[in-house]
Tab-separated table of C-alpha atoms in Angstrom:
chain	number	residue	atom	x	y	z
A	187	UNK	CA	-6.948	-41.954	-21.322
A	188	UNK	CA	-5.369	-39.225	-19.545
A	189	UNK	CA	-7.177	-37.558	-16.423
A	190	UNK	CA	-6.571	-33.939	-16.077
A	191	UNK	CA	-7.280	-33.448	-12.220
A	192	UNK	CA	-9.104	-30.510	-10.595
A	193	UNK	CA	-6.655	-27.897	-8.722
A	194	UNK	CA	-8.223	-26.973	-5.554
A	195	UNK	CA	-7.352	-23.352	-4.149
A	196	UNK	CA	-5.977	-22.946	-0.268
A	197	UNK	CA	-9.576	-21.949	0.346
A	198	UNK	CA	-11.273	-25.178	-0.971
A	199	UNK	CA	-12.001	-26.337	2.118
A	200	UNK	CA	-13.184	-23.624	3.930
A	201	UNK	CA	-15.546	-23.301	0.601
A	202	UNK	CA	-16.888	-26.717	0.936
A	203	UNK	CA	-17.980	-26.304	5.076
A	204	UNK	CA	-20.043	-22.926	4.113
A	205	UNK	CA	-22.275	-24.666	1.760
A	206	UNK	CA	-20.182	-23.332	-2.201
A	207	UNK	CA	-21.462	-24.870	-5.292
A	208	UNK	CA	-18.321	-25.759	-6.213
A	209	UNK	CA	-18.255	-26.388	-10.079
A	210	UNK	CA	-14.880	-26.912	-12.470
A	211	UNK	CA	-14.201	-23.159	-13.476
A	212	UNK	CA	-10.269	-22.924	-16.002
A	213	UNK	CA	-9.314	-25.865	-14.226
A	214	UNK	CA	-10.434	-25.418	-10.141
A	215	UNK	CA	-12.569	-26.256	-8.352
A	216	UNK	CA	-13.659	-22.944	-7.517
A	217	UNK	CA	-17.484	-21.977	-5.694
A	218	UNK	CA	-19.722	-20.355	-8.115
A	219	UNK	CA	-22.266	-19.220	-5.651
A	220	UNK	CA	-23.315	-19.850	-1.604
A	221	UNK	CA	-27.021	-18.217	-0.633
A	222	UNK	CA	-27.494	-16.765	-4.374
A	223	UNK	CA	-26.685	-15.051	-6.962
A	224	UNK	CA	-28.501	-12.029	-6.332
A	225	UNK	CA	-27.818	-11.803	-2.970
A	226	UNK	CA	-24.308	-11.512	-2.722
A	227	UNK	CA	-24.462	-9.168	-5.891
A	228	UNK	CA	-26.165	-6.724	-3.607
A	229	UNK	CA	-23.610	-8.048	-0.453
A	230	UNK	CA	-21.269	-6.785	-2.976
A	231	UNK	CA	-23.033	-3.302	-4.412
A	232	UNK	CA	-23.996	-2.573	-0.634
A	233	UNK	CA	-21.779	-3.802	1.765
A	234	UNK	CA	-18.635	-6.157	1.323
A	235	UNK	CA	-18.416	-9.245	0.071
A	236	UNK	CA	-15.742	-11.795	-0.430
A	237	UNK	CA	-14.077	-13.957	-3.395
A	238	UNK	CA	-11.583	-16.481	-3.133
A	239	UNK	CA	-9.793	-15.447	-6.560
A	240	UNK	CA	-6.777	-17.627	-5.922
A	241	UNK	CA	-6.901	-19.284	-9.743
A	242	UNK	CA	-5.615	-16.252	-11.045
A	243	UNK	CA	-2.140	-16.310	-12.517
A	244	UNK	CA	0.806	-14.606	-11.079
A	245	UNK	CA	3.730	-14.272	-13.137
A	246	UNK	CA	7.392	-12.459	-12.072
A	247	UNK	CA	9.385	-10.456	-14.410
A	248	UNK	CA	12.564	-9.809	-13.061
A	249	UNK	CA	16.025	-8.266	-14.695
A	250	UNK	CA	17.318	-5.441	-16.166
A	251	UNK	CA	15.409	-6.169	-19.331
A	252	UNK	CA	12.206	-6.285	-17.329
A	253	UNK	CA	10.701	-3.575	-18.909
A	254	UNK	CA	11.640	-4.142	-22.244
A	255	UNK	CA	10.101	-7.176	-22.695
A	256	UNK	CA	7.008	-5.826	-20.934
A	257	UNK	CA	6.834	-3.003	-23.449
A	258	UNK	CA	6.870	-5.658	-26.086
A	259	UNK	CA	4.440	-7.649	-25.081
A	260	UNK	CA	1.745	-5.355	-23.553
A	261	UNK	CA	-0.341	-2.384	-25.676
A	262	UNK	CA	-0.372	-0.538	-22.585
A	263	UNK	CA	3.169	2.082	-21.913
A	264	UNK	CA	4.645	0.409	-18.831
A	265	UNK	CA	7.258	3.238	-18.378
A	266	UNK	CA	4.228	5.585	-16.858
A	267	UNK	CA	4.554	2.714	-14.025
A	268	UNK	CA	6.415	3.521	-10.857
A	269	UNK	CA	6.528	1.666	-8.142
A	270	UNK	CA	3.841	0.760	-6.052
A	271	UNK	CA	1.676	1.645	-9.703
A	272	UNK	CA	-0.588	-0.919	-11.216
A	273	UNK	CA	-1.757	-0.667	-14.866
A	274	UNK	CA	-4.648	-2.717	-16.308
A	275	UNK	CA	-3.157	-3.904	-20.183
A	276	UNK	CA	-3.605	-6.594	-22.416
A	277	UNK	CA	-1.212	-8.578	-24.619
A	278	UNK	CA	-1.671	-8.940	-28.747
A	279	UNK	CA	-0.890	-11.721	-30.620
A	280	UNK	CA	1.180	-11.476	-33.722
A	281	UNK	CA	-2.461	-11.901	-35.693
A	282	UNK	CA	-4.328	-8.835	-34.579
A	283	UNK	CA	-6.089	-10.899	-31.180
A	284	UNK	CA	-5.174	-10.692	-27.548
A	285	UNK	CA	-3.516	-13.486	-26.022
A	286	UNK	CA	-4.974	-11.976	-22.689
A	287	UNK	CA	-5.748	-9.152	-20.742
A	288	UNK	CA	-3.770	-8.708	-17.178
A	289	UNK	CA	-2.460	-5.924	-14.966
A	290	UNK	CA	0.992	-5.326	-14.631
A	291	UNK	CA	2.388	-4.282	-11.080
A	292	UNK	CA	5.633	-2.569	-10.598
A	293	UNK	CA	6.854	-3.777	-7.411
A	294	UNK	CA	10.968	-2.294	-7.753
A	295	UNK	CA	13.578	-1.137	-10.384
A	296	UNK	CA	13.304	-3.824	-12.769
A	297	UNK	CA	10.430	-5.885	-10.847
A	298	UNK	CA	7.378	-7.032	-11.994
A	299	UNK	CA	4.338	-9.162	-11.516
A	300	UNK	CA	2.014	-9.740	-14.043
A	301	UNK	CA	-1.304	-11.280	-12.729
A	302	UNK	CA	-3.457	-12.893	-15.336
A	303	UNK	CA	-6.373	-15.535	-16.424
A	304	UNK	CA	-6.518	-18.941	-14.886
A	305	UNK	CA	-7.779	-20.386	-18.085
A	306	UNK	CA	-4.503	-19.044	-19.649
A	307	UNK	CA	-1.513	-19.044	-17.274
A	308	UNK	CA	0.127	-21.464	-19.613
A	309	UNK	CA	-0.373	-19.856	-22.738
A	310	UNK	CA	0.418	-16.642	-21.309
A	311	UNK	CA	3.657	-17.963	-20.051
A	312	UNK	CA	4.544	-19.367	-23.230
A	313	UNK	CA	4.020	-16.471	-24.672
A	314	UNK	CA	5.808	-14.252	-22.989
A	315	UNK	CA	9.239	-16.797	-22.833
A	316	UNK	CA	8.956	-16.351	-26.231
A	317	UNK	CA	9.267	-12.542	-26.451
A	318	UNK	CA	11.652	-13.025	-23.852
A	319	UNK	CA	15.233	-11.730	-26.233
A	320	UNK	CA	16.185	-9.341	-23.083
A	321	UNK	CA	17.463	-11.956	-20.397
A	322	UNK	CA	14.773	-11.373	-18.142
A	323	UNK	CA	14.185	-14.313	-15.404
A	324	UNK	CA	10.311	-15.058	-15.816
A	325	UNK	CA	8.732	-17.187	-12.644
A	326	UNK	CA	5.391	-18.809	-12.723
A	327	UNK	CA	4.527	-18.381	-9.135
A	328	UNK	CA	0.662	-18.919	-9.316
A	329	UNK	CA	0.895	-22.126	-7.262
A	330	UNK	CA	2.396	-20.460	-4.377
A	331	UNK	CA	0.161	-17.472	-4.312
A	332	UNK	CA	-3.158	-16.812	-2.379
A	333	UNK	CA	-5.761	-14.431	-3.660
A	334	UNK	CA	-8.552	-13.036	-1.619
A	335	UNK	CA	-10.684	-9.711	-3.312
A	336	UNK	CA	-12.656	-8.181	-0.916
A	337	UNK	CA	-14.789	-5.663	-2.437
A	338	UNK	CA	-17.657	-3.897	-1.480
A	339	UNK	CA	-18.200	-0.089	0.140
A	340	UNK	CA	-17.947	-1.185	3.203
A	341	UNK	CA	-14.358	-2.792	2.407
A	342	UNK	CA	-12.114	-0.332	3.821
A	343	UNK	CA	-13.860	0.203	7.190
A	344	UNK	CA	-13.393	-3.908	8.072
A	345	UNK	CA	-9.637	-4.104	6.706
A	346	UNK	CA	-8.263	-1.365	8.046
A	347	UNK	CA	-8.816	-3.242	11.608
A	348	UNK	CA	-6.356	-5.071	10.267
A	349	UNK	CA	-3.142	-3.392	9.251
A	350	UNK	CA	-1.695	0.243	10.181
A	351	UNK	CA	-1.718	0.792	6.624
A	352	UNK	CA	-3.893	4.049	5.764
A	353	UNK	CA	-6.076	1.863	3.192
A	354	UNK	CA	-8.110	5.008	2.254
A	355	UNK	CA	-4.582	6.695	1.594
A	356	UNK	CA	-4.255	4.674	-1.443
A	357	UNK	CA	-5.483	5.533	-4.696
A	358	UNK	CA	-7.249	3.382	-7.506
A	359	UNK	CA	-4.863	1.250	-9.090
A	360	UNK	CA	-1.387	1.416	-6.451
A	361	UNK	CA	-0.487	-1.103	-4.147
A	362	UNK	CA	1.298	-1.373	-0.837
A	363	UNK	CA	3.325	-4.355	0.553
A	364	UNK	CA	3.262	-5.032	4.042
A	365	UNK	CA	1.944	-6.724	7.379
A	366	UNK	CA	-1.894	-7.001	7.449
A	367	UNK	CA	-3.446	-9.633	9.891
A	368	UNK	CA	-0.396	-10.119	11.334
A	369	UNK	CA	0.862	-11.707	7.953
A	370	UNK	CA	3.941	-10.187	6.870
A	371	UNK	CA	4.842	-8.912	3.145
A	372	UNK	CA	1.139	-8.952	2.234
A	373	UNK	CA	0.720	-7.144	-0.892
A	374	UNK	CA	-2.589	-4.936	-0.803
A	375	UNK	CA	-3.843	-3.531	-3.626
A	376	UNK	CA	-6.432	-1.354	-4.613
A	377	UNK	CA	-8.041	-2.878	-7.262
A	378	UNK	CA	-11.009	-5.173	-8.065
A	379	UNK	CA	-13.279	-6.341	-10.628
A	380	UNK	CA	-16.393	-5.328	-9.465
A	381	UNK	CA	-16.955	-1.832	-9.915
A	382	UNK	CA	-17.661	-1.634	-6.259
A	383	UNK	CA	-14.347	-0.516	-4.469
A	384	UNK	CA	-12.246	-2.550	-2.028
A	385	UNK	CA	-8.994	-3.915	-2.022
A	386	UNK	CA	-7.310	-7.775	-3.897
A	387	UNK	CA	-4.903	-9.309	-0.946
A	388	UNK	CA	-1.784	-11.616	-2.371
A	389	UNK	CA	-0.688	-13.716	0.315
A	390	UNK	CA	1.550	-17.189	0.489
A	391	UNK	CA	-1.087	-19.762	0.600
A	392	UNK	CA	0.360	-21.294	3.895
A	393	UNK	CA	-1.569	-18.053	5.388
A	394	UNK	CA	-4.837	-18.569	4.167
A	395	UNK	CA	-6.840	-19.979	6.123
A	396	UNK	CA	-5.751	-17.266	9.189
A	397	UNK	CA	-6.251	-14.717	6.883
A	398	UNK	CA	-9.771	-15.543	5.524
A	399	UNK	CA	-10.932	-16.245	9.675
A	400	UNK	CA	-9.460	-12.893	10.282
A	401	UNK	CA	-11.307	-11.049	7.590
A	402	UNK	CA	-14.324	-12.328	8.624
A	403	UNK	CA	-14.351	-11.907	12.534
A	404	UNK	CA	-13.364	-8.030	11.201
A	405	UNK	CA	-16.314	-7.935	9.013
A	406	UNK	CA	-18.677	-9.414	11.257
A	407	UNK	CA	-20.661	-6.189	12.063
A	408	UNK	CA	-20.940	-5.616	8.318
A	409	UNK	CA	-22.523	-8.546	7.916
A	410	UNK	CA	-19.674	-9.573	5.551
A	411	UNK	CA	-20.164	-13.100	3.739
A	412	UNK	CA	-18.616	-14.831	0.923
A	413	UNK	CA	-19.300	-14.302	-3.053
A	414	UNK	CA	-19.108	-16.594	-5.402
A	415	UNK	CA	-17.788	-16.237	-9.303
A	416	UNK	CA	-21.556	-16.145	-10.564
A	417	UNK	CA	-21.969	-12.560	-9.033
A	418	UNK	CA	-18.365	-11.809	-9.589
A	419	UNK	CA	-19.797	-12.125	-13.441
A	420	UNK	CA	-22.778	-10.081	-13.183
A	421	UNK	CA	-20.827	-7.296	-11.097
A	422	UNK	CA	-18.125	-7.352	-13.737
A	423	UNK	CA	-20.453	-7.103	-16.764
A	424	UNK	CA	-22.856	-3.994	-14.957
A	425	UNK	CA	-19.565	-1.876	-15.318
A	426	UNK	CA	-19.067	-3.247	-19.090
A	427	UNK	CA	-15.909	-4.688	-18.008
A	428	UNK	CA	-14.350	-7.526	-20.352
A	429	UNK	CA	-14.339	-10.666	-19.839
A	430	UNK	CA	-11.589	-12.762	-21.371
A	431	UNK	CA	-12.836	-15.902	-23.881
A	432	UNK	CA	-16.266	-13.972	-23.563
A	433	UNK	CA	-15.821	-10.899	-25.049
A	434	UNK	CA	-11.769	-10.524	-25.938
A	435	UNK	CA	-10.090	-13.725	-27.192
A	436	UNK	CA	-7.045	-14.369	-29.765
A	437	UNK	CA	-9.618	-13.232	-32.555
A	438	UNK	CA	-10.775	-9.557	-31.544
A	439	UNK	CA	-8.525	-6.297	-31.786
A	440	UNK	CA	-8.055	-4.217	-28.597
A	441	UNK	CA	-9.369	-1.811	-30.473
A	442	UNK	CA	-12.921	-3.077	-31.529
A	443	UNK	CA	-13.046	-4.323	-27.863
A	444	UNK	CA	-13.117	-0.678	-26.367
A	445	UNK	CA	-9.630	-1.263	-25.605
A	446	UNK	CA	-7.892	1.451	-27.822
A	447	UNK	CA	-7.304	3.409	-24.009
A	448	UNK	CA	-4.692	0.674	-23.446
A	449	UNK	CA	-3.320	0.687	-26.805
A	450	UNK	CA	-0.513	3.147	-26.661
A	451	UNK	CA	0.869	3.765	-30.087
A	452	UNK	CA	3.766	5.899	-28.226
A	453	UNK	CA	5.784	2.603	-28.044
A	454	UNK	CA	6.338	-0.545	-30.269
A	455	UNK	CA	4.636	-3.632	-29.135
A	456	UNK	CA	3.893	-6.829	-31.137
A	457	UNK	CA	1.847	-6.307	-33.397
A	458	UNK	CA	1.317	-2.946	-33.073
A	459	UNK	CA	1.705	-1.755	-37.497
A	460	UNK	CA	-1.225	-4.088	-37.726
A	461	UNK	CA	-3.056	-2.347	-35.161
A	462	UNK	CA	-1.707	1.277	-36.017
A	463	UNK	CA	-2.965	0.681	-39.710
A	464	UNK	CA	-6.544	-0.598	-38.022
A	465	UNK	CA	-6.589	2.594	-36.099
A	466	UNK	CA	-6.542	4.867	-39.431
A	467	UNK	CA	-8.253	2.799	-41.515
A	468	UNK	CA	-11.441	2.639	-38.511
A	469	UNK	CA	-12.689	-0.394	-37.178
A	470	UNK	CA	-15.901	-2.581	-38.901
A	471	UNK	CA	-17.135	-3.641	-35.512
A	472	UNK	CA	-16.789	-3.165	-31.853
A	473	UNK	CA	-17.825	-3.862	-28.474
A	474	UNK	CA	-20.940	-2.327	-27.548
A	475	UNK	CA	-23.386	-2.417	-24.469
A	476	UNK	CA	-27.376	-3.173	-24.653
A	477	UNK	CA	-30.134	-3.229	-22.619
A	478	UNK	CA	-32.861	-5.668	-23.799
A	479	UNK	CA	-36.732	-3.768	-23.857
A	480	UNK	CA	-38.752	-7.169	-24.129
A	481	UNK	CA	-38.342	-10.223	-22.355
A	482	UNK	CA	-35.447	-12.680	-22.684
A	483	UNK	CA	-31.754	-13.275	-21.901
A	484	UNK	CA	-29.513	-13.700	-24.522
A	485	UNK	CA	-26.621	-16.357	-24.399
A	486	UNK	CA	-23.395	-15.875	-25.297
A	487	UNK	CA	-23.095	-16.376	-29.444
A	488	UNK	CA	-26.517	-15.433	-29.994
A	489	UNK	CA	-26.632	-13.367	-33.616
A	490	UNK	CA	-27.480	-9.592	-33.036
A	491	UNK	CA	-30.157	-8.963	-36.195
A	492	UNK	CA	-31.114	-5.477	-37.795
A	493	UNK	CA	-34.395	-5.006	-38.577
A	494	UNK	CA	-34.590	-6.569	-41.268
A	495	UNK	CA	-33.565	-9.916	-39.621
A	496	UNK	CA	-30.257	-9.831	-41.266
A	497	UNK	CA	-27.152	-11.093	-38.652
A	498	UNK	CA	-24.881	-7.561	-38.099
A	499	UNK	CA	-23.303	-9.321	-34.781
A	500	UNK	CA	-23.127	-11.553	-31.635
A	501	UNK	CA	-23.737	-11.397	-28.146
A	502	UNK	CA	-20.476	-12.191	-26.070
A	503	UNK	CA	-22.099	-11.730	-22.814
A	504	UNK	CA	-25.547	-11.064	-20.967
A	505	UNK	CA	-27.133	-11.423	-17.340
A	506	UNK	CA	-30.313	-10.466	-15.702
A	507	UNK	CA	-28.950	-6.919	-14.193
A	508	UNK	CA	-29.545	-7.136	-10.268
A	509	UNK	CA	-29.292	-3.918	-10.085
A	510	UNK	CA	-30.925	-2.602	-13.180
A	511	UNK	CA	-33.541	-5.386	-12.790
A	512	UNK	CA	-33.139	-5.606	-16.457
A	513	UNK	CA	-31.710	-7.630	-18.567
A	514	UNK	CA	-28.105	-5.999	-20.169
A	515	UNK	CA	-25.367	-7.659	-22.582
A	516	UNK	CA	-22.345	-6.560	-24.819
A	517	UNK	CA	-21.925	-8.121	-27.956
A	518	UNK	CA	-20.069	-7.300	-31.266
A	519	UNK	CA	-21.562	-5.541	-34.425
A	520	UNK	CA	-21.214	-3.789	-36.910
A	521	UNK	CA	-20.332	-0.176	-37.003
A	522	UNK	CA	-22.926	1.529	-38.434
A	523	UNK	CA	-25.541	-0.341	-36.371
A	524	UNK	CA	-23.470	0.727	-33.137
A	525	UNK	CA	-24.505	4.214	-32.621
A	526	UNK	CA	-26.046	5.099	-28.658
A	527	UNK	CA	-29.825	4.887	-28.902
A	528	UNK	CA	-29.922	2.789	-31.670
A	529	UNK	CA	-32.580	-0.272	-31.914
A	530	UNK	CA	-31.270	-3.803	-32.665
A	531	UNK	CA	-32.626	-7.384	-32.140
A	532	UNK	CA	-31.734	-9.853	-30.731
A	533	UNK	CA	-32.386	-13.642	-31.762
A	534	UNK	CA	-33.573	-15.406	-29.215
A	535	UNK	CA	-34.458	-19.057	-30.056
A	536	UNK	CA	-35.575	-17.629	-33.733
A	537	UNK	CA	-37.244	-14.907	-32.207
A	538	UNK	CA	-36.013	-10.599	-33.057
A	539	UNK	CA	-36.423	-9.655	-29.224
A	540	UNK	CA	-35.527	-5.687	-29.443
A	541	UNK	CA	-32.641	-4.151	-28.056
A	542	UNK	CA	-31.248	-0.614	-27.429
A	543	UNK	CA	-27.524	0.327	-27.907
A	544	UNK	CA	-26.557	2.272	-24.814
A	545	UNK	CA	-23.150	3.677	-23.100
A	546	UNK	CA	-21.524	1.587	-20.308
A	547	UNK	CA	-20.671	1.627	-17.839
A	548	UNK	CA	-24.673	0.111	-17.488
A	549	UNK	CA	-24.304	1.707	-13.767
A	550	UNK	CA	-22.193	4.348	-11.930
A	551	UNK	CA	-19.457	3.002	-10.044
A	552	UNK	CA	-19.419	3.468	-6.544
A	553	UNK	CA	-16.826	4.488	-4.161
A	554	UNK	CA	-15.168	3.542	-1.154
């Protein structure tokens, strides 16, 4: 029998000396919590927290056909890009699905780096040599690349002690590449998962441990500490952001996952008839947001019932809110049960538990 071994970020042991529960997460060992859940949500919400999120996938795009091929294979119009712009997109299959959802960064004339899932560098990659009829050199550099988000409103105010880069100078969404903790060609970017403001930091791995002691003799005052992927979940699903194999996979349409913002019908992409032609015919289900009024906590795949106990759709993903103190979830259904305000049930180990569509983001978002 073949054994598939664990990958281990740069960080793993620095993880393993502060007390992570490290657990298998797309193929890392990666630490899925240190004091609590909770807690380092509201380190997060409140002050500035940090997440090793070095399993991500980094993939380069380089050549005069760079863009091109990008066009093809993303929903989103890369030619708004300029440099230093990143845009969050997502790639359909040839079936109507998304292979996965990324950001695209447009580091130079005909330079690009895609960052994407762990759980589907390889598939990604695949996919995307396949497109590839422009010429375009396409590197897998995920193994060489460090990944550090540190998010939080108090984010700025500890990294800028850092780097002579104006942080606050740069908007949602661009990127700067420079020397930050004395670590040349650091590319900072303003961007996150959360919903809470800060910055993601791409380094070479051979600078990781310096960088992570840096950050945190700089956030010492803030009381920074590190975050684990549990809270990275519930922070993530608060501001109704997807999460890929949970609530966009290679069987739902950009456009009945909220996604129809990134689906730019300005531009040919693959697929994109199938999902023009889905656009004007209306979707039969979608991605919606609820907030659970009795007790429970629905699981992923749980059915979604009407009244009448009759399955119109399933939960993709729910959490106690920390924030909310409520229990909130997204979940496909069908369109005429999908209206704001209206009452649904969940079933909950054969149970209706009620349910109340509602708009997300569940909170506001803060700012930095």
């Amino acid at each position: 029998m073949q054994t598939i071994k664990t990958k281990k970020t740069a960080f793993n042991a620095i993880h393993h000396i502060l007390g992570g529960k490290m657990v298998d997460f797309a193929g890392y060992e990666m630490p899925v919590k240190y004091k609590g859940v909770n807690h380092e949500h509201e380190i997060v919400r409140n002050g500035v927290g940090v997440f090793d999120v070095s399993h991500m996938g980094e993939i380069s795009i380089q050549g005069k056909g760079a863009l091109p091929l990008i066009q093809k294979i993303t929903s989103n119009d890369a030619s708004k890009l300029i440099p230093g712009k990143v845009q969050y997109s997502c790639m359909p299959n040839d079936t109507g699905g998304i292979v996965d959802d990324l950001l695209v960064y447009m580091i130079g004339q005909d330079d690009y780096l895609l960052v994407v899932n762990a759980s589907n560098i390889q598939k990604d990659l695949s996919w995307i040599l396949s497109n590839n009829s422009f010429g375009v050199e396409i590197i897998n550099i995920s193994d060489s690349i460090s990944l550090l988000a540190v998010q939080g409103p108090k984010a700025v105010k500890v990294l800028q002690k850092l780097t002579d880069i104006k942080l606050k100078d740069l908007e949602y969404y661009t990127f700067t590449i420079g020397e930050f903790a004395s670590i040349p060609n650091v590319l900072l970017s303003s961007t996150g998962y959360t919903g809470a403001g800060g910055f993601e930091i791409y380094i070479e791995n051979r600078y990781a441990a310096h960088l992570w002691e840096t950050i945190f003799e700089a956030g010492n005052e803030e009381n920074i500490e590190p975050v684990g992927l549990a809270a990275r979940d519930t922070l993530r699903l608060e501001m109704g952001f997807c999460l890929y194999g949970n609530d966009i996979d290679d069987f739902t349409s950009p456009l009945e996952a909220g996604l129809g913002w990134i689906t730019k019908f300005t531009k040919d992409f693959v697929h994109s008839g199938f999902l023009k032609i889905e656009k004007e015919k209306g979707i039969t289900k979608k991605l919606v947001g609820f907030e659970i009024e009795d007790k429970g906590i629905p699981r992923h795949g749980y059915e979604i019932w009407n009244l009448n106990r009759e399955v119109i759709g399933v939960v993709t993903s729910s959490t106690m809110s920390p924030t909310l103190k409520k229990a909130i979830g997204m979940g496909y259904i069908s369109t005429e049960y999908s209206n704001i305000g209206d009452e649904i049930f969940i079933n909950i180990r054969n149970k209706p538990v009620k349910a109340i569509i509602v708009r997300t983001p569940f909170i506001k978002k803060s700012s930095d």
